[in-house]
CSV table of C-alpha atoms in Angstrom, one decimal:
chain,number,residue,atom,x,y,z
C,1,UNK,CA,5.2,-31.6,-15.1
C,2,UNK,CA,3.7,-33.9,-12.1
C,3,UNK,CA,0.3,-33.5,-11.5
C,4,UNK,CA,-1.0,-31.8,-8.1
C,5,UNK,CA,-2.0,-34.5,-5.9
C,6,UNK,CA,-5.3,-35.1,-4.2
C,7,UNK,CA,-6.6,-31.6,-6.2
C,8,UNK,CA,-10.5,-32.2,-5.8
C,9,UNK,CA,-9.7,-32.9,-2.3
C,10,UNK,CA,-8.0,-29.5,-2.3
C,11,UNK,CA,-10.6,-27.8,-3.7
C,12,UNK,CA,-13.0,-29.6,-0.9
C,13,UNK,CA,-11.3,-28.5,1.8
C,14,UNK,CA,-10.7,-24.7,0.5
C,15,UNK,CA,-14.7,-24.7,-0.1
C,16,UNK,CA,-15.3,-26.0,3.6
C,17,UNK,CA,-12.8,-23.3,4.9
C,18,UNK,CA,-14.4,-20.5,3.3
C,19,UNK,CA,-17.8,-21.0,4.2
C,20,UNK,CA,-16.8,-22.7,7.7
C,21,UNK,CA,-19.6,-25.5,6.5
C,22,UNK,CA,-19.5,-28.7,4.8
C,23,UNK,CA,-23.1,-29.0,3.7
C,24,UNK,CA,-22.7,-25.2,2.2
C,25,UNK,CA,-19.1,-26.7,0.3
C,26,UNK,CA,-21.4,-29.4,-0.8
C,27,UNK,CA,-23.8,-26.8,-2.1
C,28,UNK,CA,-21.3,-25.2,-4.0
C,29,UNK,CA,-19.5,-28.2,-5.6
C,30,UNK,CA,-22.7,-29.5,-6.1
C,31,UNK,CA,-21.7,-33.1,-4.3
C,32,UNK,CA,-23.2,-34.3,-1.4
C,33,UNK,CA,-22.1,-33.7,2.2
C,34,UNK,CA,-20.4,-36.7,2.6
C,35,UNK,CA,-18.5,-36.9,-0.6
C,36,UNK,CA,-16.3,-33.5,1.0
C,37,UNK,CA,-16.4,-35.3,3.8
C,38,UNK,CA,-15.1,-38.7,2.7
C,39,UNK,CA,-12.4,-36.4,0.4
C,40,UNK,CA,-11.1,-34.0,3.5
C,41,UNK,CA,-10.7,-37.3,5.2
C,42,UNK,CA,-8.6,-38.5,2.1
C,43,UNK,CA,-6.6,-35.3,2.3
C,44,UNK,CA,-6.4,-35.5,6.3
C,45,UNK,CA,-4.8,-38.9,6.4
C,46,UNK,CA,-2.1,-37.7,3.1
C,47,UNK,CA,-1.2,-34.9,5.2
C,48,UNK,CA,-1.0,-36.5,8.8
C,49,UNK,CA,-2.5,-33.8,10.3
C,50,UNK,CA,-6.1,-32.6,11.6
C,51,UNK,CA,-7.8,-29.7,9.5
C,52,UNK,CA,-10.7,-29.1,11.1
C,53,UNK,CA,-12.4,-30.0,14.6
C,54,UNK,CA,-16.4,-29.6,14.2
C,55,UNK,CA,-18.9,-27.4,16.5
C,56,UNK,CA,-22.3,-26.6,17.0
C,57,UNK,CA,-22.7,-25.1,13.8
C,58,UNK,CA,-20.2,-26.1,11.4
C,59,UNK,CA,-16.3,-27.0,11.2
C,60,UNK,CA,-13.6,-24.9,12.2
C,61,UNK,CA,-9.9,-24.7,10.8
C,62,UNK,CA,-7.2,-26.0,13.5
C,63,UNK,CA,-4.1,-24.4,13.1
C,64,UNK,CA,-2.7,-26.2,10.3
C,65,UNK,CA,-6.0,-25.9,8.9
C,66,UNK,CA,-5.5,-22.3,8.6
C,67,UNK,CA,-2.1,-22.7,7.6
C,68,UNK,CA,-3.5,-24.9,4.0
C,69,UNK,CA,-6.3,-22.3,3.7
C,70,UNK,CA,-4.0,-19.5,3.2
C,71,UNK,CA,-2.0,-21.4,0.3
C,72,UNK,CA,-5.3,-22.9,-1.3
C,73,UNK,CA,-7.1,-19.2,-1.3
C,74,UNK,CA,-4.3,-17.8,-2.9
C,75,UNK,CA,-3.3,-20.6,-5.0
C,76,UNK,CA,-7.0,-20.9,-6.8
C,77,UNK,CA,-7.2,-17.2,-6.8
C,78,UNK,CA,-4.2,-17.1,-8.9
C,79,UNK,CA,-6.1,-19.9,-11.2
C,80,UNK,CA,-9.2,-17.9,-11.5
C,81,UNK,CA,-7.8,-14.7,-12.7
C,82,UNK,CA,-5.0,-16.8,-15.1
C,83,UNK,CA,-8.4,-18.4,-16.4
C,84,UNK,CA,-10.1,-15.3,-16.8
C,85,UNK,CA,-8.0,-13.8,-19.1
C,86,UNK,CA,-8.2,-16.5,-21.6
C,87,UNK,CA,-12.3,-15.3,-21.7
C,88,UNK,CA,-12.6,-11.9,-21.0
C,89,UNK,CA,-9.1,-10.2,-22.3
C,90,UNK,CA,-7.7,-7.4,-20.3
C,91,UNK,CA,-8.3,-4.9,-22.6
C,92,UNK,CA,-5.4,-2.2,-23.7
C,93,UNK,CA,-7.7,0.3,-22.6
C,94,UNK,CA,-7.3,0.2,-18.7
C,95,UNK,CA,-4.1,1.0,-16.3
C,96,UNK,CA,-3.4,-0.7,-13.0
C,97,UNK,CA,-1.6,1.5,-10.9
C,98,UNK,CA,0.0,0.3,-7.8
C,99,UNK,CA,0.7,2.9,-5.0
C,100,UNK,CA,0.6,3.7,-0.8
C,101,UNK,CA,-3.0,4.6,0.4
C,102,UNK,CA,-1.2,8.3,1.4
C,103,UNK,CA,0.1,8.5,-1.8
C,104,UNK,CA,-3.0,8.0,-3.4
C,105,UNK,CA,-5.2,10.4,-1.3
C,106,UNK,CA,-2.6,13.0,-0.8
C,107,UNK,CA,-1.5,13.8,-4.2
C,108,UNK,CA,-2.2,11.7,-7.2
C,109,UNK,CA,-6.6,11.4,-6.8
C,110,UNK,CA,-6.6,14.9,-6.2
C,111,UNK,CA,-4.5,15.4,-9.4
C,112,UNK,CA,-6.0,12.2,-11.5
C,113,UNK,CA,-9.0,13.9,-12.9
C,114,UNK,CA,-6.7,16.0,-15.4
C,115,UNK,CA,-5.3,12.9,-16.8
C,116,UNK,CA,-9.0,11.5,-17.0
C,117,UNK,CA,-9.9,14.6,-19.3
C,118,UNK,CA,-7.0,14.0,-21.6
C,119,UNK,CA,-7.0,10.7,-22.1
C,120,UNK,CA,-10.9,9.7,-21.5
C,121,UNK,CA,-10.8,6.3,-22.7
C,122,UNK,CA,-7.8,5.2,-20.6
C,123,UNK,CA,-9.7,3.1,-17.3
C,124,UNK,CA,-8.0,3.7,-14.1
C,125,UNK,CA,-7.9,1.2,-11.3
C,126,UNK,CA,-5.6,2.3,-8.2
C,127,UNK,CA,-4.3,-0.6,-6.1
C,128,UNK,CA,-3.1,1.0,-2.9
C,129,UNK,CA,-1.3,-0.9,-0.7
C,130,UNK,CA,1.9,-0.4,1.3
C,131,UNK,CA,3.3,-3.6,0.6
C,132,UNK,CA,5.6,-3.7,-2.8
C,133,UNK,CA,4.2,-5.2,-5.6
C,134,UNK,CA,5.6,-8.4,-7.4
C,135,UNK,CA,5.9,-8.1,-10.9
C,136,UNK,CA,6.3,-11.4,-11.7
C,137,UNK,CA,2.9,-12.7,-10.7
C,138,UNK,CA,0.8,-9.6,-10.7
C,139,UNK,CA,-1.6,-7.7,-12.9
C,140,UNK,CA,-0.4,-4.5,-12.1
C,141,UNK,CA,0.9,-2.1,-15.2
C,142,UNK,CA,3.3,-0.1,-13.2
C,143,UNK,CA,3.9,1.5,-9.5
C,144,UNK,CA,4.8,4.7,-7.9
C,145,UNK,CA,7.2,4.4,-5.6
C,146,UNK,CA,9.1,6.3,-2.6
C,147,UNK,CA,12.0,4.3,-3.1
C,148,UNK,CA,16.0,4.2,-3.9
C,149,UNK,CA,16.0,2.4,-8.1
C,150,UNK,CA,16.9,-0.8,-8.2
C,151,UNK,CA,18.4,-2.9,-10.4
C,152,UNK,CA,16.0,-5.7,-10.5
C,153,UNK,CA,15.0,-5.7,-13.8
C,154,UNK,CA,12.3,-3.4,-14.0
C,155,UNK,CA,12.5,0.0,-15.6
C,156,UNK,CA,12.5,2.8,-13.4
C,157,UNK,CA,11.9,6.7,-14.0
C,158,UNK,CA,12.3,9.2,-11.2
C,159,UNK,CA,9.5,11.8,-11.0
C,160,UNK,CA,11.0,14.1,-8.5
C,161,UNK,CA,12.8,14.3,-5.6
C,162,UNK,CA,11.2,14.0,-2.2
C,163,UNK,CA,12.2,16.2,1.2
C,164,UNK,CA,11.0,16.5,4.4
C,165,UNK,CA,9.8,19.8,5.7
C,166,UNK,CA,8.1,21.1,9.5
C,167,UNK,CA,4.7,21.3,9.1
C,168,UNK,CA,1.9,22.6,12.0
C,169,UNK,CA,-1.7,23.8,12.0
C,170,UNK,CA,-2.1,27.5,12.0
C,171,UNK,CA,-3.7,27.1,14.4
C,172,UNK,CA,-1.1,25.9,16.9
C,173,UNK,CA,1.3,28.7,16.2
C,174,UNK,CA,-1.5,31.6,16.2
C,175,UNK,CA,0.5,33.8,19.1
C,176,UNK,CA,3.9,32.7,17.2
C,177,UNK,CA,6.1,34.5,14.4
C,178,UNK,CA,7.0,32.6,11.9
C,179,UNK,CA,9.5,30.9,11.2
C,180,UNK,CA,10.4,29.6,14.6
C,181,UNK,CA,13.4,29.1,15.7
C,182,UNK,CA,15.0,25.1,16.9
C,183,UNK,CA,14.3,25.8,20.2
C,184,UNK,CA,10.8,27.3,19.8
C,185,UNK,CA,10.5,24.1,17.3
C,186,UNK,CA,11.3,21.2,19.8
C,187,UNK,CA,9.4,22.8,22.4
C,188,UNK,CA,6.0,21.6,20.7
C,189,UNK,CA,4.6,18.3,20.5
C,190,UNK,CA,5.9,16.7,17.9
C,191,UNK,CA,4.5,13.8,16.0
C,192,UNK,CA,6.2,11.0,14.1
C,193,UNK,CA,6.1,9.1,10.8
C,194,UNK,CA,7.9,5.8,11.4
C,195,UNK,CA,8.8,5.2,7.8
C,196,UNK,CA,10.5,9.1,7.8
C,197,UNK,CA,11.6,9.5,11.6
C,198,UNK,CA,14.5,12.3,10.3
C,199,UNK,CA,13.8,14.7,13.3
C,200,UNK,CA,17.7,14.0,13.7
C,201,UNK,CA,18.5,14.9,10.5
C,202,UNK,CA,16.9,17.9,10.7
C,203,UNK,CA,18.9,19.0,14.0
C,204,UNK,CA,21.9,18.5,12.5
C,205,UNK,CA,21.1,21.0,9.7
C,206,UNK,CA,19.8,23.7,12.3
C,207,UNK,CA,22.8,22.7,14.8
C,208,UNK,CA,20.7,22.9,17.2
C,209,UNK,CA,21.9,21.0,20.5
C,210,UNK,CA,19.2,17.7,20.9
C,211,UNK,CA,20.1,17.8,25.0
C,212,UNK,CA,16.9,17.2,27.4
C,213,UNK,CA,14.0,16.3,26.6
C,214,UNK,CA,14.2,17.4,23.0
C,215,UNK,CA,12.1,15.4,20.2
C,216,UNK,CA,10.4,13.4,22.5
C,217,UNK,CA,7.5,12.1,20.1
C,218,UNK,CA,4.2,12.8,21.7
C,219,UNK,CA,2.7,10.2,19.1
C,220,UNK,CA,3.8,7.9,16.5
C,221,UNK,CA,2.4,6.5,13.4
C,222,UNK,CA,2.9,4.1,10.6
C,223,UNK,CA,0.3,5.4,8.3
C,224,UNK,CA,1.8,9.6,6.7
C,225,UNK,CA,-1.8,9.7,6.0
C,226,UNK,CA,-2.9,9.8,9.6
C,227,UNK,CA,0.0,11.7,10.8
C,228,UNK,CA,-1.0,15.0,8.4
C,229,UNK,CA,-4.8,14.2,9.6
C,230,UNK,CA,-3.2,15.2,13.3
C,231,UNK,CA,-1.2,17.7,12.3
C,232,UNK,CA,-3.8,19.7,10.7
C,233,UNK,CA,-6.5,19.2,13.8
C,234,UNK,CA,-3.5,20.7,15.8
C,235,UNK,CA,-2.2,18.2,18.0
C,236,UNK,CA,1.2,18.7,17.0
C,237,UNK,CA,3.6,19.2,14.3
C,238,UNK,CA,5.7,16.7,12.0
C,239,UNK,CA,8.7,16.3,9.8
C,240,UNK,CA,6.1,15.9,6.5
C,241,UNK,CA,7.2,14.3,3.1
C,242,UNK,CA,6.5,18.2,0.9
C,243,UNK,CA,4.8,15.9,-1.6
C,244,UNK,CA,2.3,15.0,0.4
C,245,UNK,CA,1.2,18.7,2.2
C,246,UNK,CA,2.0,20.4,-0.7
C,247,UNK,CA,-1.8,21.1,-1.1
C,248,UNK,CA,-2.6,21.7,2.3
C,249,UNK,CA,-0.3,24.3,2.3
C,250,UNK,CA,-1.7,25.5,0.0
C,251,UNK,CA,-5.7,25.9,0.8
C,252,UNK,CA,-4.0,27.1,4.5
C,253,UNK,CA,-4.6,23.5,6.2
C,254,UNK,CA,-0.8,23.7,7.3
C,255,UNK,CA,2.1,25.7,7.7
C,256,UNK,CA,5.9,25.7,7.5
C,257,UNK,CA,7.6,26.9,10.8
C,258,UNK,CA,10.9,26.9,9.3
C,259,UNK,CA,12.5,27.0,6.2
C,260,UNK,CA,14.5,23.5,6.2
C,261,UNK,CA,14.6,20.8,4.3
C,262,UNK,CA,15.5,17.6,4.9
C,263,UNK,CA,16.7,15.9,1.9
C,264,UNK,CA,15.7,11.9,1.7
C,265,UNK,CA,17.7,9.6,-0.3
C,266,UNK,CA,14.4,8.2,-1.9
C,267,UNK,CA,12.4,9.6,-4.5
C,268,UNK,CA,9.2,9.1,-6.0
C,269,UNK,CA,9.8,6.5,-8.9
C,270,UNK,CA,7.6,5.6,-11.9
C,271,UNK,CA,8.4,1.6,-12.1
C,272,UNK,CA,6.6,-1.2,-14.7
C,273,UNK,CA,7.7,-3.8,-16.6
C,274,UNK,CA,11.0,-3.6,-19.7
C,275,UNK,CA,8.8,-5.1,-22.1
C,276,UNK,CA,5.6,-2.2,-21.0
C,277,UNK,CA,7.2,0.8,-20.9
C,278,UNK,CA,6.9,1.7,-24.2
C,279,UNK,CA,2.8,1.2,-23.8
C,280,UNK,CA,1.2,4.1,-25.6
C,281,UNK,CA,-1.1,4.7,-21.9
C,282,UNK,CA,1.7,3.9,-19.7
C,283,UNK,CA,4.2,6.7,-22.2
C,284,UNK,CA,0.9,8.9,-21.7
C,285,UNK,CA,0.6,8.3,-18.0
C,286,UNK,CA,4.8,8.9,-17.5
C,287,UNK,CA,4.6,12.5,-19.5
C,288,UNK,CA,1.7,13.3,-17.6
C,289,UNK,CA,3.6,12.6,-14.1
C,290,UNK,CA,6.6,14.6,-14.8
C,291,UNK,CA,3.9,17.5,-16.5
C,292,UNK,CA,2.7,17.5,-12.7
C,293,UNK,CA,5.5,17.8,-10.7
Protein backbone atom coordinates (compact mmCIF):
# COMPACT_ATOMS: atom_id res chain seq x y z
CA UNK A 1 0.00 0.00 0.00
CA UNK A 2 1.40 3.40 -0.96
CA UNK A 3 1.83 5.96 1.78
CA UNK A 4 -0.11 9.23 1.74
CA UNK A 5 2.26 11.94 0.55
CA UNK A 6 2.66 15.10 2.60
CA UNK A 7 0.84 13.64 5.62
CA UNK A 8 2.49 16.11 8.02
CA UNK A 9 1.69 18.98 5.67
CA UNK A 10 -1.94 17.86 5.54
CA UNK A 11 -2.00 17.78 9.34
CA UNK A 12 -0.52 21.30 9.49
CA UNK A 13 -3.03 22.53 6.91
CA UNK A 14 -5.99 20.96 8.76
CA UNK A 15 -4.96 22.56 12.05
CA UNK A 16 -4.39 25.98 10.47
CA UNK A 17 -7.71 25.78 8.61
CA UNK A 18 -9.55 24.78 11.79
CA UNK A 19 -8.06 27.59 13.90
CA UNK A 20 -7.72 30.11 11.04
CA UNK A 21 -4.28 30.80 12.44
CA UNK A 22 -0.76 29.56 11.67
CA UNK A 23 0.43 30.38 15.19
CA UNK A 24 -2.34 28.38 16.86
CA UNK A 25 -1.66 25.47 14.49
CA UNK A 26 2.03 25.61 15.47
CA UNK A 27 1.08 25.58 19.14
CA UNK A 28 -1.24 22.62 18.68
CA UNK A 29 1.37 20.61 16.74
CA UNK A 30 4.29 21.65 19.00
CA UNK A 31 6.31 23.06 16.10
CA UNK A 32 7.35 26.55 15.05
CA UNK A 33 5.09 28.82 13.02
CA UNK A 34 7.74 28.81 10.31
CA UNK A 35 7.55 25.03 10.09
CA UNK A 36 3.78 25.18 9.64
CA UNK A 37 4.16 27.87 6.97
CA UNK A 38 6.76 25.81 5.06
CA UNK A 39 4.64 22.65 5.17
CA UNK A 40 1.59 24.47 3.83
CA UNK A 41 3.69 26.08 1.09
CA UNK A 42 5.00 22.65 0.06
CA UNK A 43 1.44 21.34 -0.02
CA UNK A 44 0.28 24.27 -2.17
CA UNK A 45 3.15 23.66 -4.60
CA UNK A 46 2.32 19.96 -4.79
CA UNK A 47 -1.39 20.61 -5.41
CA UNK A 48 -0.84 23.63 -7.65
CA UNK A 49 -3.42 25.78 -5.82
CA UNK A 50 -3.47 28.44 -3.11
CA UNK A 51 -5.07 27.14 0.08
CA UNK A 52 -5.06 30.30 2.19
CA UNK A 53 -5.10 34.05 1.86
CA UNK A 54 -3.76 36.16 4.69
CA UNK A 55 -6.00 38.49 6.69
CA UNK A 56 -5.37 41.01 9.45
CA UNK A 57 -6.39 38.43 12.04
CA UNK A 58 -4.84 35.28 10.58
CA UNK A 59 -5.57 33.22 7.49
CA UNK A 60 -8.73 32.56 5.49
CA UNK A 61 -9.36 29.51 3.32
CA UNK A 62 -9.69 29.84 -0.42
CA UNK A 63 -12.33 27.79 -2.26
CA UNK A 64 -9.70 25.10 -2.84
CA UNK A 65 -8.69 25.30 0.83
CA UNK A 66 -12.29 24.95 1.93
CA UNK A 67 -12.71 21.83 -0.22
CA UNK A 68 -9.49 20.26 1.08
CA UNK A 69 -10.39 21.10 4.70
CA UNK A 70 -13.65 19.18 4.34
CA UNK A 71 -11.71 16.13 3.17
CA UNK A 72 -8.95 16.33 5.79
CA UNK A 73 -11.49 16.90 8.57
CA UNK A 74 -13.41 13.77 7.63
CA UNK A 75 -10.24 11.72 7.16
CA UNK A 76 -8.61 12.70 10.46
CA UNK A 77 -11.89 12.24 12.36
CA UNK A 78 -12.31 8.73 10.94
CA UNK A 79 -8.70 7.90 11.77
CA UNK A 80 -9.07 9.21 15.32
CA UNK A 81 -12.22 7.15 15.89
CA UNK A 82 -10.43 4.07 14.61
CA UNK A 83 -7.50 4.59 16.96
CA UNK A 84 -9.82 5.13 19.93
CA UNK A 85 -11.29 1.67 19.36
CA UNK A 86 -7.86 0.16 20.03
CA UNK A 87 -7.33 1.86 23.37
CA UNK A 88 -10.96 2.14 24.42
CA UNK A 89 -12.99 -0.67 22.86
CA UNK A 90 -16.71 -0.01 22.58
CA UNK A 91 -18.58 -1.63 25.43
CA UNK A 92 -20.97 -4.41 24.46
CA UNK A 93 -23.47 -2.81 26.82
CA UNK A 94 -24.04 0.21 24.57
CA UNK A 95 -26.33 0.65 21.56
CA UNK A 96 -26.14 3.45 19.00
CA UNK A 97 -29.37 3.89 17.06
CA UNK A 98 -29.73 6.04 13.95
CA UNK A 99 -33.13 7.61 13.25
CA UNK A 100 -34.71 10.84 12.11
CA UNK A 101 -35.25 13.62 14.63
CA UNK A 102 -39.02 13.49 14.04
CA UNK A 103 -39.21 9.77 14.81
CA UNK A 104 -37.05 10.24 17.90
CA UNK A 105 -39.02 13.23 19.21
CA UNK A 106 -42.56 12.15 18.42
CA UNK A 107 -42.34 8.38 18.95
CA UNK A 108 -39.21 6.69 20.30
CA UNK A 109 -38.07 9.00 23.12
CA UNK A 110 -41.47 9.10 24.90
CA UNK A 111 -41.40 5.27 25.01
CA UNK A 112 -37.71 4.65 25.63
CA UNK A 113 -37.97 4.72 29.41
CA UNK A 114 -39.66 1.31 29.38
CA UNK A 115 -36.75 -0.24 27.45
CA UNK A 116 -34.29 1.31 29.87
CA UNK A 117 -36.30 0.02 32.82
CA UNK A 118 -36.18 -3.50 31.39
CA UNK A 119 -32.52 -3.23 30.37
CA UNK A 120 -30.78 -0.85 32.81
CA UNK A 121 -27.36 -2.22 31.84
CA UNK A 122 -27.70 -1.08 28.21
CA UNK A 123 -26.48 2.42 27.40
CA UNK A 124 -28.45 4.07 24.59
CA UNK A 125 -27.10 6.72 22.20
CA UNK A 126 -29.50 8.24 19.65
CA UNK A 127 -27.86 9.47 16.45
CA UNK A 128 -30.53 11.72 14.92
CA UNK A 129 -30.17 12.68 11.28
CA UNK A 130 -32.27 12.73 8.13
CA UNK A 131 -29.30 11.33 6.21
CA UNK A 132 -29.13 7.57 5.68
CA UNK A 133 -26.08 6.28 7.48
CA UNK A 134 -23.53 4.02 5.77
CA UNK A 135 -23.11 0.86 7.86
CA UNK A 136 -19.75 0.20 6.19
CA UNK A 137 -18.11 3.21 7.83
CA UNK A 138 -20.48 4.15 10.67
CA UNK A 139 -20.30 3.04 14.29
CA UNK A 140 -24.10 2.85 14.45
CA UNK A 141 -25.45 -0.49 15.68
CA UNK A 142 -28.95 -0.20 14.24
CA UNK A 143 -31.21 2.18 12.36
CA UNK A 144 -34.94 2.85 12.33
CA UNK A 145 -35.95 3.80 8.82
CA UNK A 146 -39.14 4.78 7.03
CA UNK A 147 -38.25 3.03 3.78
CA UNK A 148 -38.88 0.23 1.34
CA UNK A 149 -36.60 -2.66 2.38
CA UNK A 150 -33.58 -3.00 0.11
CA UNK A 151 -31.57 -6.03 -0.91
CA UNK A 152 -28.30 -4.40 0.16
CA UNK A 153 -26.74 -7.03 2.39
CA UNK A 154 -28.25 -5.59 5.58
CA UNK A 155 -30.79 -7.20 7.88
CA UNK A 156 -34.25 -5.59 7.56
CA UNK A 157 -37.27 -6.29 9.76
CA UNK A 158 -40.56 -4.45 9.36
CA UNK A 159 -41.84 -3.01 12.63
CA UNK A 160 -45.11 -1.58 11.38
CA UNK A 161 -46.87 -0.53 8.20
CA UNK A 162 -47.50 3.19 7.97
CA UNK A 163 -50.35 5.40 6.82
CA UNK A 164 -51.26 9.07 6.74
CA UNK A 165 -54.30 10.61 8.39
CA UNK A 166 -55.83 14.09 8.29
CA UNK A 167 -55.38 15.90 11.61
CA UNK A 168 -56.00 19.34 13.07
CA UNK A 169 -56.01 21.17 16.36
CA UNK A 170 -59.43 20.82 18.05
CA UNK A 171 -59.39 24.62 18.39
CA UNK A 172 -59.41 24.95 14.61
CA UNK A 173 -62.67 23.02 14.20
CA UNK A 174 -64.63 23.97 17.32
CA UNK A 175 -67.54 25.18 15.19
CA UNK A 176 -67.69 22.01 13.07
CA UNK A 177 -69.09 18.52 13.56
CA UNK A 178 -66.65 15.65 13.08
CA UNK A 179 -66.04 13.83 10.86
CA UNK A 180 -65.83 16.55 8.23
CA UNK A 181 -66.82 16.11 4.62
CA UNK A 182 -64.07 16.20 1.95
CA UNK A 183 -65.32 19.63 0.86
CA UNK A 184 -65.08 21.00 4.41
CA UNK A 185 -61.56 19.61 4.79
CA UNK A 186 -60.39 21.15 1.50
CA UNK A 187 -61.58 24.57 2.63
CA UNK A 188 -59.27 24.63 5.66
CA UNK A 189 -55.64 25.91 5.58
CA UNK A 190 -53.44 23.05 4.40
CA UNK A 191 -49.91 22.35 5.66
CA UNK A 192 -47.75 19.99 3.62
CA UNK A 193 -44.80 17.77 4.53
CA UNK A 194 -42.61 17.67 1.41
CA UNK A 195 -41.54 14.12 2.27
CA UNK A 196 -45.13 12.83 2.48
CA UNK A 197 -47.20 15.02 0.16
CA UNK A 198 -50.03 12.56 -0.57
CA UNK A 199 -53.04 14.85 -0.74
CA UNK A 200 -53.84 13.69 -4.27
CA UNK A 201 -53.93 10.11 -2.96
CA UNK A 202 -56.35 11.24 -0.26
CA UNK A 203 -58.54 12.91 -2.89
CA UNK A 204 -58.58 9.70 -4.94
CA UNK A 205 -59.71 7.70 -1.90
CA UNK A 206 -62.51 10.10 -0.94
CA UNK A 207 -63.51 10.60 -4.59
CA UNK A 208 -63.48 14.39 -4.33
CA UNK A 209 -63.08 16.72 -7.29
CA UNK A 210 -59.81 18.67 -7.25
CA UNK A 211 -61.21 21.57 -9.27
CA UNK A 212 -60.94 25.16 -8.07
CA UNK A 213 -58.41 26.13 -5.40
CA UNK A 214 -58.72 22.96 -3.36
CA UNK A 215 -55.49 21.65 -1.87
CA UNK A 216 -53.40 24.72 -2.49
CA UNK A 217 -50.83 24.49 0.35
CA UNK A 218 -50.68 27.40 2.75
CA UNK A 219 -47.28 26.29 4.10
CA UNK A 220 -44.75 23.60 3.22
CA UNK A 221 -42.29 21.91 5.60
CA UNK A 222 -39.18 19.73 5.34
CA UNK A 223 -39.43 18.63 8.97
CA UNK A 224 -42.42 16.56 10.11
CA UNK A 225 -42.03 17.64 13.72
CA UNK A 226 -42.19 21.32 12.80
CA UNK A 227 -45.27 20.72 10.65
CA UNK A 228 -47.04 18.83 13.43
CA UNK A 229 -46.19 21.63 15.85
CA UNK A 230 -47.77 24.14 13.45
CA UNK A 231 -50.90 21.98 13.25
CA UNK A 232 -51.11 21.75 17.05
CA UNK A 233 -50.88 25.54 17.18
CA UNK A 234 -53.91 25.83 14.93
CA UNK A 235 -52.16 27.08 11.81
CA UNK A 236 -53.79 24.51 9.54
CA UNK A 237 -54.52 20.84 8.87
CA UNK A 238 -52.14 18.17 7.62
CA UNK A 239 -51.79 14.66 6.35
CA UNK A 240 -49.47 13.26 9.00
CA UNK A 241 -47.95 9.87 9.70
CA UNK A 242 -50.22 8.10 12.12
CA UNK A 243 -47.25 6.86 14.13
CA UNK A 244 -45.92 10.39 14.70
CA UNK A 245 -49.23 11.87 15.88
CA UNK A 246 -50.46 8.94 17.99
CA UNK A 247 -49.49 10.58 21.29
CA UNK A 248 -50.87 13.99 20.29
CA UNK A 249 -54.21 12.37 19.41
CA UNK A 250 -54.27 10.47 22.70
CA UNK A 251 -53.55 13.68 24.64
CA UNK A 252 -56.23 15.65 22.80
CA UNK A 253 -53.76 18.03 21.16
CA UNK A 254 -54.95 16.85 17.76
CA UNK A 255 -58.15 15.34 16.34
CA UNK A 256 -58.80 13.31 13.20
CA UNK A 257 -60.98 15.08 10.68
CA UNK A 258 -62.18 11.94 8.87
CA UNK A 259 -61.79 8.16 8.96
CA UNK A 260 -59.60 7.92 5.84
CA UNK A 261 -56.15 6.31 5.98
CA UNK A 262 -53.73 6.88 3.11
CA UNK A 263 -51.41 3.85 2.98
CA UNK A 264 -47.71 4.40 2.35
CA UNK A 265 -45.44 2.11 0.36
CA UNK A 266 -42.77 2.76 2.98
CA UNK A 267 -42.91 1.10 6.38
CA UNK A 268 -40.98 1.55 9.62
CA UNK A 269 -38.09 -0.89 9.62
CA UNK A 270 -35.38 -2.06 11.97
CA UNK A 271 -32.05 -2.27 10.12
CA UNK A 272 -28.67 -3.63 11.20
CA UNK A 273 -25.70 -5.54 9.85
CA UNK A 274 -26.35 -9.20 9.12
CA UNK A 275 -23.52 -10.24 11.41
CA UNK A 276 -25.02 -8.26 14.31
CA UNK A 277 -28.67 -9.38 14.13
CA UNK A 278 -28.16 -12.08 16.79
CA UNK A 279 -26.39 -9.69 19.17
CA UNK A 280 -28.12 -10.03 22.57
CA UNK A 281 -28.73 -6.30 22.96
CA UNK A 282 -30.04 -5.91 19.42
CA UNK A 283 -32.35 -8.89 19.91
CA UNK A 284 -33.70 -7.24 23.08
CA UNK A 285 -34.20 -3.97 21.20
CA UNK A 286 -36.00 -5.64 18.30
CA UNK A 287 -38.34 -7.55 20.60
CA UNK A 288 -39.12 -4.41 22.57
CA UNK A 289 -39.79 -2.40 19.39
CA UNK A 290 -42.19 -5.07 18.14
CA UNK A 291 -43.97 -5.18 21.50
CA UNK A 292 -44.73 -1.45 21.64
CA UNK A 293 -46.51 -1.30 18.28
